[in-house]
PDB file of C-alpha atoms in Angstrom:
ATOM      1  CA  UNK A   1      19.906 -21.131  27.043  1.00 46.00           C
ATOM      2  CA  UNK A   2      18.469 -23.460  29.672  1.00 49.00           C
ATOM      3  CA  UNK A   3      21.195 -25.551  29.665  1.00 47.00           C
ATOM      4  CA  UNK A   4      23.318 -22.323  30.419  1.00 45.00           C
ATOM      5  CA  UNK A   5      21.302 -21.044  33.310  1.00 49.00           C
ATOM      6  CA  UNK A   6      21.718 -25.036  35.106  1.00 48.00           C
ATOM      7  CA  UNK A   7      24.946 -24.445  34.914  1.00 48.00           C
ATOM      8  CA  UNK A   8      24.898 -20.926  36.491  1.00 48.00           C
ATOM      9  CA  UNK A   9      22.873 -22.085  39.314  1.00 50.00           C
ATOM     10  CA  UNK A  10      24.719 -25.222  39.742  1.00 57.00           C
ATOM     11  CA  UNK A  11      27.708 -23.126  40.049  1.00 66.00           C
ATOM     12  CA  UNK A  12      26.392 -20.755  42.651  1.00 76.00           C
ATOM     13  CA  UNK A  13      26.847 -20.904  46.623  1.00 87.00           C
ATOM     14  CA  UNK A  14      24.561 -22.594  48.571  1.00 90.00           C
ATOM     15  CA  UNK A  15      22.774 -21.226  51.620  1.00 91.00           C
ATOM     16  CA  UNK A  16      24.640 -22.018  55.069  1.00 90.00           C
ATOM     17  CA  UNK A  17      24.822 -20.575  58.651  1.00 89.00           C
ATOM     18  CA  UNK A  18      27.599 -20.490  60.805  1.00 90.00           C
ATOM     19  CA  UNK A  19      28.347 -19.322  64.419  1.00 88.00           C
ATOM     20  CA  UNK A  20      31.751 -17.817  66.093  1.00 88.00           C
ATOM     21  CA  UNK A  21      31.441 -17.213  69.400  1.00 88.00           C
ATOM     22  CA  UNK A  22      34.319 -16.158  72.288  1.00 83.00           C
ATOM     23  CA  UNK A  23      33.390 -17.969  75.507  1.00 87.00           C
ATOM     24  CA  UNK A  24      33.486 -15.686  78.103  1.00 85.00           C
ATOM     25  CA  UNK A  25      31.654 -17.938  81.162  1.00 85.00           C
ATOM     26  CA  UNK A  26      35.143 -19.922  81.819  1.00 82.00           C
ATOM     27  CA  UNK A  27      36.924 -16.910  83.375  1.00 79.00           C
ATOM     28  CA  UNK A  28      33.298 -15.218  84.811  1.00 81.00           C
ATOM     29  CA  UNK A  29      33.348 -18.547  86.952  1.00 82.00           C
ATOM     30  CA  UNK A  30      36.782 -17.786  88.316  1.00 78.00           C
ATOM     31  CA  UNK A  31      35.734 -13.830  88.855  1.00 77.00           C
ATOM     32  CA  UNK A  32      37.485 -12.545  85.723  1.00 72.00           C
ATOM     33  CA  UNK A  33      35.348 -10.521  83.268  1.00 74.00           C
ATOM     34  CA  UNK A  34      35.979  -9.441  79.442  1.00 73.00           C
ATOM     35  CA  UNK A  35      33.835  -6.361  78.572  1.00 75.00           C
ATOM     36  CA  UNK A  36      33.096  -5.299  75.051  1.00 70.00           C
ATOM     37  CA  UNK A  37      34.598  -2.033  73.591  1.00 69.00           C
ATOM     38  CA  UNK A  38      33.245   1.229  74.369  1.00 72.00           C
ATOM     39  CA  UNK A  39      31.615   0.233  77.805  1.00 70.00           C
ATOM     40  CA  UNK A  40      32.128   2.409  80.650  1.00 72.00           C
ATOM     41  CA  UNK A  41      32.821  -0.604  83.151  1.00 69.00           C
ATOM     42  CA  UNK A  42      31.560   1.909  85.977  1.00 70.00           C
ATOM     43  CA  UNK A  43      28.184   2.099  84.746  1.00 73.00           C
ATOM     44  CA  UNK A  44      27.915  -1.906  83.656  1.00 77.00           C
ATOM     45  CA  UNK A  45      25.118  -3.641  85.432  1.00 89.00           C
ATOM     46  CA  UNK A  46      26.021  -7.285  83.628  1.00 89.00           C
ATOM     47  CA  UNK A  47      28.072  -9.427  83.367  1.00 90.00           C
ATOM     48  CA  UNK A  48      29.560 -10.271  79.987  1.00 91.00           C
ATOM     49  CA  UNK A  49      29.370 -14.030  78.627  1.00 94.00           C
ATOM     50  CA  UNK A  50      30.137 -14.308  75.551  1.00 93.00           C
ATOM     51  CA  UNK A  51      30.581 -12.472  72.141  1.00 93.00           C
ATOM     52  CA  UNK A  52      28.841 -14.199  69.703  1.00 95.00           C
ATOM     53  CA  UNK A  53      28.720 -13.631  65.405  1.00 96.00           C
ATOM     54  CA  UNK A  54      26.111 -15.459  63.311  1.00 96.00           C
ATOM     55  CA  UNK A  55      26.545 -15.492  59.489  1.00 96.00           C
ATOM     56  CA  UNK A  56      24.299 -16.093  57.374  1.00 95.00           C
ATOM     57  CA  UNK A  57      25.614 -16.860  54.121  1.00 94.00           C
ATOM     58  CA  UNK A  58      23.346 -15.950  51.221  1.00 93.00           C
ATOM     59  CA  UNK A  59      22.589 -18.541  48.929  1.00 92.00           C
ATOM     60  CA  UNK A  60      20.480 -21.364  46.485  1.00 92.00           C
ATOM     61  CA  UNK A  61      18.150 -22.975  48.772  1.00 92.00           C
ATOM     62  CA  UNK A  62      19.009 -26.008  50.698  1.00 92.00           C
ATOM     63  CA  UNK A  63      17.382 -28.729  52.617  1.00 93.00           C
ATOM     64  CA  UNK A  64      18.120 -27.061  55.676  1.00 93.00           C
ATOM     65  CA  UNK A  65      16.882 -23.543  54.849  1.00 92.00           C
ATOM     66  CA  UNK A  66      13.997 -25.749  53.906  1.00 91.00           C
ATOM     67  CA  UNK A  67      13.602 -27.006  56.824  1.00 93.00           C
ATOM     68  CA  UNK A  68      13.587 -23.926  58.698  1.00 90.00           C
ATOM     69  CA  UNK A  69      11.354 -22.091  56.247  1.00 89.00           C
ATOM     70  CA  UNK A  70      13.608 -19.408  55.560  1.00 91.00           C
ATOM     71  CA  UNK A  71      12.554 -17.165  52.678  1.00 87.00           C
ATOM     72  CA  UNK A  72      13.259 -17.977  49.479  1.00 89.00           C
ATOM     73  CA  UNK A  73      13.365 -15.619  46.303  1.00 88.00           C
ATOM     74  CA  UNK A  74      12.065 -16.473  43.219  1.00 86.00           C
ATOM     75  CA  UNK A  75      14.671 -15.085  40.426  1.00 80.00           C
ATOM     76  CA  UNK A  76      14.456 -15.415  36.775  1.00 76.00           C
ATOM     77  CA  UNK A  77      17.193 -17.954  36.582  1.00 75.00           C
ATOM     78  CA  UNK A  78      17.668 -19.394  39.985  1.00 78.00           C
ATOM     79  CA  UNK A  79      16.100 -18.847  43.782  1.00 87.00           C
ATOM     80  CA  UNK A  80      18.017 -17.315  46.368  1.00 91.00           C
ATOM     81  CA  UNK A  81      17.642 -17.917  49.979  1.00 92.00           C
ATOM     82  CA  UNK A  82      17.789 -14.589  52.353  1.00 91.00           C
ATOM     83  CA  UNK A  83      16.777 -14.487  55.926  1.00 92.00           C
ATOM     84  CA  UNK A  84      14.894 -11.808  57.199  1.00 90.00           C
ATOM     85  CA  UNK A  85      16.186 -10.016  60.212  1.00 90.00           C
ATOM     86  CA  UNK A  86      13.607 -11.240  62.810  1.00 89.00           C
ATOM     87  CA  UNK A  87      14.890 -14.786  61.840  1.00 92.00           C
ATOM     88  CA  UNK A  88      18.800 -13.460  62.422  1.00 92.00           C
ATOM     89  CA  UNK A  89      17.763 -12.037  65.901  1.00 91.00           C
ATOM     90  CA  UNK A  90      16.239 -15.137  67.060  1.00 90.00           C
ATOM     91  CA  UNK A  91      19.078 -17.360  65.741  1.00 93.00           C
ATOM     92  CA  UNK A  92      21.336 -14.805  67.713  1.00 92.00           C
ATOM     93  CA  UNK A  93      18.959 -15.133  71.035  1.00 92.00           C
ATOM     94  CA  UNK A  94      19.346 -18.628  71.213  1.00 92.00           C
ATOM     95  CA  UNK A  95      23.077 -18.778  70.629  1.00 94.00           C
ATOM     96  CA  UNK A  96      23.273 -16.373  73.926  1.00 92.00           C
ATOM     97  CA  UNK A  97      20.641 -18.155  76.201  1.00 93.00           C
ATOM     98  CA  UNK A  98      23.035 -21.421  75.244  1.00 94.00           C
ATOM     99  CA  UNK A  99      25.474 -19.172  77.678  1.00 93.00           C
ATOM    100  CA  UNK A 100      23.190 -18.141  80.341  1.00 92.00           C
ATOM    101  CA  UNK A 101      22.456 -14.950  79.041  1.00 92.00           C
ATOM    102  CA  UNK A 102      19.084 -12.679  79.065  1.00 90.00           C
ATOM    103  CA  UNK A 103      20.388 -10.014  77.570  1.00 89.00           C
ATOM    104  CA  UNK A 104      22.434  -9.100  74.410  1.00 89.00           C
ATOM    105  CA  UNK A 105      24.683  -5.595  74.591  1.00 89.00           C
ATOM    106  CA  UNK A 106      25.759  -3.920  71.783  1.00 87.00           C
ATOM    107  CA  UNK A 107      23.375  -5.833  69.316  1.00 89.00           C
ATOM    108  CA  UNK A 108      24.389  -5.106  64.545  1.00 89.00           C
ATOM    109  CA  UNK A 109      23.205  -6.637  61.876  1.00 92.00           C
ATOM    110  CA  UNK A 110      25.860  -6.212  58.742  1.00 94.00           C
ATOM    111  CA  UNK A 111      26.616  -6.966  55.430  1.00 95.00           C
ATOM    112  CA  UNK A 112      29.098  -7.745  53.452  1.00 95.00           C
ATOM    113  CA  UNK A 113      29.825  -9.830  50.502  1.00 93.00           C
ATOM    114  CA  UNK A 114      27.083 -12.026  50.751  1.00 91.00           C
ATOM    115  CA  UNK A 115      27.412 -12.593  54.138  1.00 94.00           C
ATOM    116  CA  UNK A 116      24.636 -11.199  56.305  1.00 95.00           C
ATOM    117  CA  UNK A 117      25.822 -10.840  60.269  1.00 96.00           C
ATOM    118  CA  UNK A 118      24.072 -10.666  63.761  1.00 93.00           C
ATOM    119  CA  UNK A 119      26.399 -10.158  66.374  1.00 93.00           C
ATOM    120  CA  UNK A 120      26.549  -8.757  69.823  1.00 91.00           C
ATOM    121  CA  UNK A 121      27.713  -9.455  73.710  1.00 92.00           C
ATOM    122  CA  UNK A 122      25.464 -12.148  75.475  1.00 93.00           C
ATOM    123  CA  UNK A 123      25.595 -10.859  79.110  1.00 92.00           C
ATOM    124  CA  UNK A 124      23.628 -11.430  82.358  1.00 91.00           C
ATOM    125  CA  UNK A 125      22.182  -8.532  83.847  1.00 87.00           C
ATOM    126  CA  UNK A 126      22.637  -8.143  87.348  1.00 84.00           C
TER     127      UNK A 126
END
């Protein structure tokens, strides 16, 4: 039985991050701006950045989740690395300040197929 539960956990996903992110600032810099869905431009008081998406992809512990001391859970067979949400928000804070941001519009956490999601508009307020 041990021997079948290594090669479970062997078998399962490890724990990564990734980013996506739409660079607005090119076409801000030339006077051009992209606004997210459902915004009234009229009543806007930023300017939009960038739309940024950080998965988190749930997983068996890794040096790096290590590293950033994200929480692991201790299961019967194998651990399983989950962040917690103030860990997304912060990961999605400093994605947007990378843009120039102080604000984030439009702000979800998701998920979906053992992907966990932060994602929102990084946008200067004026």
């Amino acid at each position: 039985m041990p021997l079948l539960a290594f090669a479970l956990a062997a078998c399962s996903p490890k724990y990564y991050e990734s980013i996506e992110v739409a660079d607005f600032t090119e076409y801000v810099k030339s006077g051009f701006y992209i606004y997210p869905s459902g915004v009234n431009i009229c009543e806007t008081n930023y300017v939009p950045l960038s739309d940024i998406a950080v998965n988190f992809h749930v997983g068996n512990p890794t040096k790096y989740s290590e590293a950033k001391g994200i929480k692991t859970y201790k299961g019967q067979d194998y651990d399983t690395v989950i962040p917690d949400k103030n860990y997304m928000v912060k990961c999605l804070v400093n994605e947007a300040q990378k843009y120039g941001a102080d604000a984030i519009v439009g702000f979800s956490i998701s998920y979906a197929n053992r992907i966990y999601t932060a994602k929102g508009v990084a946008v200067k307020v004026k």
